[in-house]
CSV table of C-alpha atoms and ligand atoms in Angstrom, one decimal:
chain,number,residue,atom,x,y,z
A,65,MET,CA,102.2,128.3,96.9
A,66,GLU,CA,102.5,128.8,100.6
A,67,ILE,CA,99.1,128.6,102.4
A,68,LEU,CA,100.6,129.0,105.9
A,69,LYS,CA,103.3,131.1,107.2
A,70,ILE,CA,104.3,131.0,110.9
A,71,GLU,CA,106.6,133.9,111.9
A,72,ASN,CA,108.5,134.0,115.3
A,73,LEU,CA,105.6,132.4,117.1
A,74,SER,CA,105.8,132.2,120.9
A,75,LYS,CA,103.3,131.2,123.5
A,76,VAL,CA,103.7,131.7,127.3
A,77,TYR,CA,101.0,130.3,129.5
A,78,GLY,CA,100.5,131.9,132.9
A,79,LYS,CA,102.5,134.7,134.6
A,80,GLY,CA,105.5,135.2,136.9
A,81,GLU,CA,106.9,132.1,138.7
A,82,THR,CA,104.4,129.7,137.2
A,83,ALA,CA,104.8,130.9,133.6
A,84,VAL,CA,105.4,128.2,131.0
A,85,LYS,CA,107.0,128.9,127.7
A,86,ALA,CA,105.2,126.4,125.5
A,87,LEU,CA,106.4,127.7,122.1
A,88,ASP,CA,109.6,129.6,121.6
A,89,ASP,CA,110.1,131.7,118.5
A,90,VAL,CA,108.9,129.1,115.9
A,91,SER,CA,109.0,130.0,112.2
A,92,PHE,CA,108.1,127.8,109.2
A,93,SER,CA,105.9,127.8,106.1
A,94,VAL,CA,103.6,125.1,104.7
A,95,LYS,CA,102.7,124.6,101.0
A,96,LYS,CA,99.2,124.2,99.8
A,97,GLY,CA,98.4,120.5,99.8
A,98,GLU,CA,101.3,119.5,101.9
A,99,PHE,CA,100.8,116.7,104.5
A,100,VAL,CA,102.9,117.6,107.6
A,101,ALA,CA,103.3,115.3,110.6
A,102,ILE,CA,104.2,117.0,113.9
A,103,ILE,CA,106.1,114.8,116.3
A,104,GLY,CA,107.9,115.2,119.6
A,105,PRO,CA,107.7,114.4,123.3
A,106,SER,CA,104.7,115.0,125.4
A,107,GLY,CA,104.6,118.6,126.6
A,108,SER,CA,106.9,119.9,123.9
A,109,GLY,CA,104.3,122.4,122.4
A,110,LYS,CA,102.7,120.4,119.6
A,111,SER,CA,99.1,121.1,120.6
A,112,THR,CA,99.8,124.7,121.4
A,113,LEU,CA,101.2,125.1,117.8
A,114,LEU,CA,98.2,123.4,116.2
A,115,HIS,CA,95.8,125.5,118.3
A,116,LEU,CA,97.6,128.7,117.2
A,117,VAL,CA,97.5,127.7,113.6
A,118,GLY,CA,93.8,127.0,114.0
A,119,GLY,CA,92.9,130.3,115.5
A,120,VAL,CA,91.6,128.7,118.7
A,121,ASP,CA,94.1,130.4,121.0
A,122,HIS,CA,96.2,133.6,120.9
A,123,PRO,CA,99.9,133.8,120.6
A,124,THR,CA,102.1,135.8,123.1
A,125,SER,CA,104.0,137.1,120.1
A,126,GLY,CA,104.6,136.3,116.5
A,127,LYS,CA,102.2,135.9,113.5
A,128,VAL,CA,100.2,133.2,111.8
A,129,LEU,CA,99.4,134.0,108.2
A,130,VAL,CA,96.9,131.9,106.4
A,131,ASP,CA,96.6,132.7,102.7
A,132,ASN,CA,98.4,135.9,103.5
A,133,THR,CA,95.8,136.9,106.1
A,134,ASP,CA,97.3,137.7,109.5
A,135,ILE,CA,94.7,135.8,111.5
A,136,TYR,CA,95.4,137.4,114.9
A,137,ALA,CA,95.0,140.9,113.4
A,138,LEU,CA,91.3,139.9,112.8
A,139,ASN,CA,88.7,140.9,115.4
A,140,GLU,CA,87.0,138.0,117.4
A,141,THR,CA,84.0,137.8,115.1
A,142,GLN,CA,86.2,137.7,112.0
A,143,LEU,CA,88.5,135.1,113.6
A,144,ALA,CA,85.5,132.9,114.5
A,145,ILE,CA,84.4,133.0,110.8
A,146,PHE,CA,87.9,132.3,109.6
A,147,ARG,CA,88.0,129.3,111.9
A,148,ARG,CA,84.8,127.8,110.7
A,149,ARG,CA,85.5,128.4,107.0
A,150,GLN,CA,89.2,127.8,106.6
A,151,ILE,CA,90.1,125.3,109.4
A,152,GLY,CA,89.0,121.8,110.1
A,153,LEU,CA,89.9,120.5,113.5
A,154,ILE,CA,90.0,116.9,114.6
A,155,TYR,CA,90.7,115.9,118.2
A,156,GLN,CA,91.7,112.6,119.9
A,157,PHE,CA,88.4,112.5,121.8
A,158,TYR,CA,86.2,113.6,118.9
A,159,ASN,CA,84.6,116.6,120.7
A,160,LEU,CA,81.2,115.8,119.3
A,161,ILE,CA,78.1,117.4,120.9
A,162,PRO,CA,76.4,114.6,122.7
A,163,ILE,CA,72.8,115.9,122.4
A,164,LEU,CA,73.1,116.4,118.6
A,165,THR,CA,72.6,113.7,116.0
A,166,VAL,CA,75.4,112.7,113.6
A,167,GLU,CA,73.8,114.9,110.9
A,168,GLU,CA,73.5,117.9,113.2
A,169,ASN,CA,77.1,117.5,114.4
A,170,ILE,CA,78.4,117.4,110.9
A,171,THR,CA,76.4,120.4,109.7
A,172,LEU,CA,76.9,122.5,112.8
A,173,PRO,CA,79.6,124.8,111.4
A,174,LEU,CA,77.3,125.8,108.5
A,175,LEU,CA,74.4,126.4,110.7
A,176,LEU,CA,76.4,128.6,113.0
A,177,ASP,CA,77.2,130.8,110.0
A,178,GLN,CA,73.6,130.6,108.8
A,179,HIS,CA,74.7,128.8,105.7
A,180,LYS,CA,72.3,126.4,103.9
A,181,VAL,CA,73.4,122.8,104.0
A,182,ASP,CA,74.2,121.5,100.5
A,183,LYS,CA,72.4,118.1,100.6
A,184,LYS,CA,74.4,116.7,97.8
A,185,GLN,CA,77.7,117.7,99.5
A,186,LEU,CA,76.4,116.2,102.8
A,187,GLY,CA,75.4,113.1,101.0
A,188,ASP,CA,78.8,112.7,99.4
A,189,ILE,CA,80.6,113.2,102.7
A,190,VAL,CA,78.6,110.7,104.6
A,191,LYS,CA,79.0,108.3,101.8
A,192,VAL,CA,82.8,108.3,101.8
A,193,LEU,CA,82.7,108.3,105.6
A,194,ASN,CA,80.4,105.3,105.5
A,195,LEU,CA,77.9,107.0,107.9
A,196,GLY,CA,74.8,106.9,105.7
A,197,ASP,CA,72.9,104.7,108.0
A,198,ARG,CA,73.9,106.6,111.2
A,199,LEU,CA,72.7,110.1,110.5
A,200,SER,CA,70.0,110.1,113.1
A,201,HIS,CA,72.1,108.4,115.8
A,202,LEU,CA,73.6,110.2,118.8
A,203,PRO,CA,77.4,110.1,119.3
A,204,ASN,CA,77.1,107.6,122.2
A,205,GLN,CA,75.4,105.2,120.0
A,206,LEU,CA,78.5,105.0,117.8
A,207,SER,CA,81.8,103.2,118.0
A,208,GLY,CA,85.0,105.2,118.4
A,209,GLY,CA,85.9,104.9,114.7
A,210,GLN,CA,82.5,106.1,113.7
A,211,GLN,CA,82.7,109.0,116.1
A,212,GLN,CA,86.0,110.1,114.6
A,213,ARG,CA,84.5,109.8,111.1
A,214,VAL,CA,81.7,112.1,112.2
A,215,SER,CA,84.3,114.6,113.5
A,216,ILE,CA,86.0,114.4,110.1
A,217,GLY,CA,82.7,115.1,108.4
A,218,ARG,CA,82.2,118.2,110.6
A,219,ALA,CA,85.7,119.3,109.8
A,220,LEU,CA,85.1,118.8,106.0
A,221,ILE,CA,81.7,120.4,105.6
A,222,SER,CA,83.0,123.9,105.1
A,223,ASN,CA,85.7,122.8,102.6
A,224,PRO,CA,88.5,124.2,104.8
A,225,ALA,CA,91.9,125.0,103.3
A,226,ILE,CA,93.7,123.4,106.3
A,227,MET,CA,92.9,120.3,108.2
A,228,LEU,CA,94.4,120.1,111.7
A,229,ALA,CA,94.4,116.8,113.6
A,230,ASP,CA,95.7,116.4,117.2
A,231,GLU,CA,96.4,112.7,117.8
A,232,PRO,CA,93.3,111.7,115.7
A,233,THR,CA,94.0,108.0,116.2
A,234,GLY,CA,95.2,108.2,119.8
A,235,ASN,CA,92.1,106.5,121.1
A,236,LEU,CA,91.6,104.0,118.3
A,237,ASP,CA,92.7,100.4,117.5
A,238,SER,CA,95.0,99.8,114.6
A,239,LYS,CA,92.3,98.9,112.1
A,240,ASN,CA,90.3,102.1,112.9
A,241,SER,CA,93.5,104.2,112.9
A,242,SER,CA,94.4,103.1,109.4
A,243,GLU,CA,90.9,103.9,108.2
A,244,ILE,CA,91.0,107.4,109.7
A,245,ILE,CA,94.5,108.1,108.2
A,246,GLU,CA,93.5,106.8,104.8
A,247,LEU,CA,90.4,109.1,104.8
A,248,LEU,CA,92.5,112.1,105.8
A,249,LYS,CA,95.1,111.3,103.1
A,250,MET,CA,92.3,110.9,100.6
A,251,PHE,CA,90.9,114.4,101.2
A,252,ASN,CA,94.4,115.8,101.3
A,253,LYS,CA,95.0,114.5,97.8
A,254,MET,CA,91.4,114.8,96.4
A,255,TYR,CA,90.9,118.5,97.5
A,256,ASN,CA,94.6,119.5,97.8
A,257,GLN,CA,93.8,120.2,101.4
A,258,THR,CA,96.7,121.0,103.6
A,259,LEU,CA,97.0,118.5,106.4
A,260,MET,CA,98.8,118.8,109.7
A,261,VAL,CA,98.7,115.9,112.0
A,262,ILE,CA,100.2,115.5,115.5
A,263,THR,CA,101.0,111.9,116.1
A,264,HIS,CA,103.0,109.5,118.3
A,265,ASP,CA,102.4,106.7,115.8
A,266,GLU,CA,105.5,106.3,113.6
A,267,ARG,CA,103.5,104.4,110.9
A,268,ILE,CA,101.4,107.5,110.5
A,269,ALA,CA,104.2,110.0,110.7
A,270,LEU,CA,106.1,108.1,107.9
A,271,GLN,CA,103.1,108.6,105.5
A,272,ALA,CA,103.5,112.4,105.6
A,273,ASP,CA,105.3,114.5,103.0
A,274,ARG,CA,107.2,116.3,105.8
A,275,LEU,CA,108.2,115.7,109.4
A,276,ILE,CA,108.5,118.5,111.9
A,277,SER,CA,109.8,117.5,115.2
A,278,ILE,CA,109.2,119.8,118.2
A,279,GLU,CA,111.3,119.8,121.4
A,280,ASP,CA,111.0,122.3,124.2
A,281,GLY,CA,108.9,124.6,122.2
A,282,ARG,CA,111.3,124.8,119.3
A,283,ILE,CA,111.7,123.1,115.9
A,284,ALA,CA,114.3,120.4,116.5
A,285,LYS,CA,114.1,118.9,113.0
A,286,ASP,CA,112.2,119.7,109.8
A,287,GLU,CA,112.6,117.3,106.9
A,288,VAL,CA,110.8,116.6,103.7
A,289,ILE,CA,110.5,112.9,103.3
A,290,ARG,CA,108.3,112.8,100.2
A,291,GLY,CA,107.4,114.9,97.1
B,481,LIG,P1,102.2,118.7,123.5
B,481,LIG,O1,101.0,118.9,122.7
B,481,LIG,O2,103.5,118.6,122.8
B,481,LIG,O3,102.1,117.6,124.6
B,481,LIG,P2,101.4,121.2,124.7
B,481,LIG,O4,101.4,122.2,123.6
B,481,LIG,O5,100.0,120.6,125.1
B,481,LIG,O6,102.4,120.1,124.4
B,481,LIG,O7,102.0,121.9,126.0
B,481,LIG,C1,103.3,122.5,126.0
B,481,LIG,C2,103.5,123.1,127.4
B,481,LIG,O8,102.6,124.1,127.8
B,481,LIG,C3,103.5,122.0,128.5
B,481,LIG,O9,104.4,122.3,129.5
B,481,LIG,C4,102.1,122.2,129.1
B,481,LIG,O10,102.0,121.8,130.4
B,481,LIG,C5,101.9,123.7,128.9
B,481,LIG,N1,100.4,124.0,128.7
B,481,LIG,C6,99.7,123.6,127.7
B,481,LIG,N2,98.4,124.2,127.8
B,481,LIG,C7,98.5,125.0,128.9
B,481,LIG,C8,97.5,125.8,129.6
B,481,LIG,N3,96.3,126.0,129.1
B,481,LIG,N4,97.9,126.4,130.7
B,481,LIG,C9,99.1,126.3,131.2
B,481,LIG,N5,100.1,125.5,130.6
B,481,LIG,C10,99.7,124.9,129.5
B,482,LIG,P1,84.1,99.2,115.4
B,482,LIG,O1,84.3,98.0,114.5
B,482,LIG,O2,84.0,100.5,114.6
B,482,LIG,O3,85.0,99.4,116.5
B,482,LIG,P2,82.1,98.4,117.3
B,482,LIG,O4,82.4,96.9,117.3
B,482,LIG,O5,82.5,99.2,118.5
B,482,LIG,O6,82.6,99.1,115.9
B,482,LIG,O7,80.5,98.5,117.1
B,482,LIG,C1,79.9,97.8,116.1
B,482,LIG,C2,78.5,98.4,115.8
B,482,LIG,O8,77.7,98.6,117.0
B,482,LIG,C3,78.7,99.8,115.2
B,482,LIG,O9,78.0,99.8,114.0
B,482,LIG,C4,78.1,100.8,116.2
B,482,LIG,O10,77.2,101.7,115.5
B,482,LIG,C5,77.2,99.9,117.1
B,482,LIG,N1,77.4,100.4,118.5
B,482,LIG,C6,78.6,100.5,119.1
B,482,LIG,N2,78.4,101.0,120.4
B,482,LIG,C7,77.0,101.3,120.5
B,482,LIG,C8,76.2,101.8,121.5
B,482,LIG,N3,76.6,102.2,122.7
B,482,LIG,N4,74.9,101.9,121.2
B,482,LIG,C9,74.4,101.6,120.0
B,482,LIG,N5,75.1,101.0,119.0
B,482,LIG,C10,76.4,100.9,119.2
């Protein structure tokens, strides 16, 4: 089953002389549960693509369909709800809120939607992420690996259909990088969560089911390497 359909997606930043075409008529589909690695040179449009899939930016033209919903046909309120329920986003620099504790950072997406926190689910998540003894800490009291695990917790708490990660290990040493990728792969398999990861790390890219290579805003290569 196809969870994600991208149709003729283009993105131009700016106007006139300074306009930059970041994404140029990109189309592809992703199956539920697929693990896709997005590779390509710096500035080729990878982050733009991920942001458009995640509903955090608007395309210049084209469509993003998640579970057959045309997400950019939604109004802003509906789009914000879609984002918090269906999309988990993980960034290179974690993007945690510095004045909130670990527990508050993880449960924030639920609180913003006025949903109750399921204590058992929270307990399960912090257990696998090995953060049980850090719930009352602030982000700056944690190591980089721990901060990234908090951001994974925040991404997981609403059981999103799609996990998007933009260079999730770009700021971590190799031991912490492996840990983060193992966790993402585990949730990908355990919950059949669709996973798209931008990475410069070939060891990570080669663990994916499929490799999509972006160059100059276009798909240069798209190959299934597993499954
Ligand atoms: P990648 O993730 O592959 O490094 P990006 O998607 O970040 O590439 O960027 C693609 C192109 O769009 C680059 O030329 C970049 O400079 C430009 N770009 C990205 N974001 C913006 C922005 N907010 N405003 C203007 N140009 C941008
Ligand atoms: P890692 O092996 O994940 O890189 P570190 O060696 O950076 O971990 O940190 C070891 C321990 O010290 C971690 O459990 C972390 O919570 C704690 N720690 C790291 N930085 C700080 C800090 N600025 N304040 C309080 N505790 C910290």
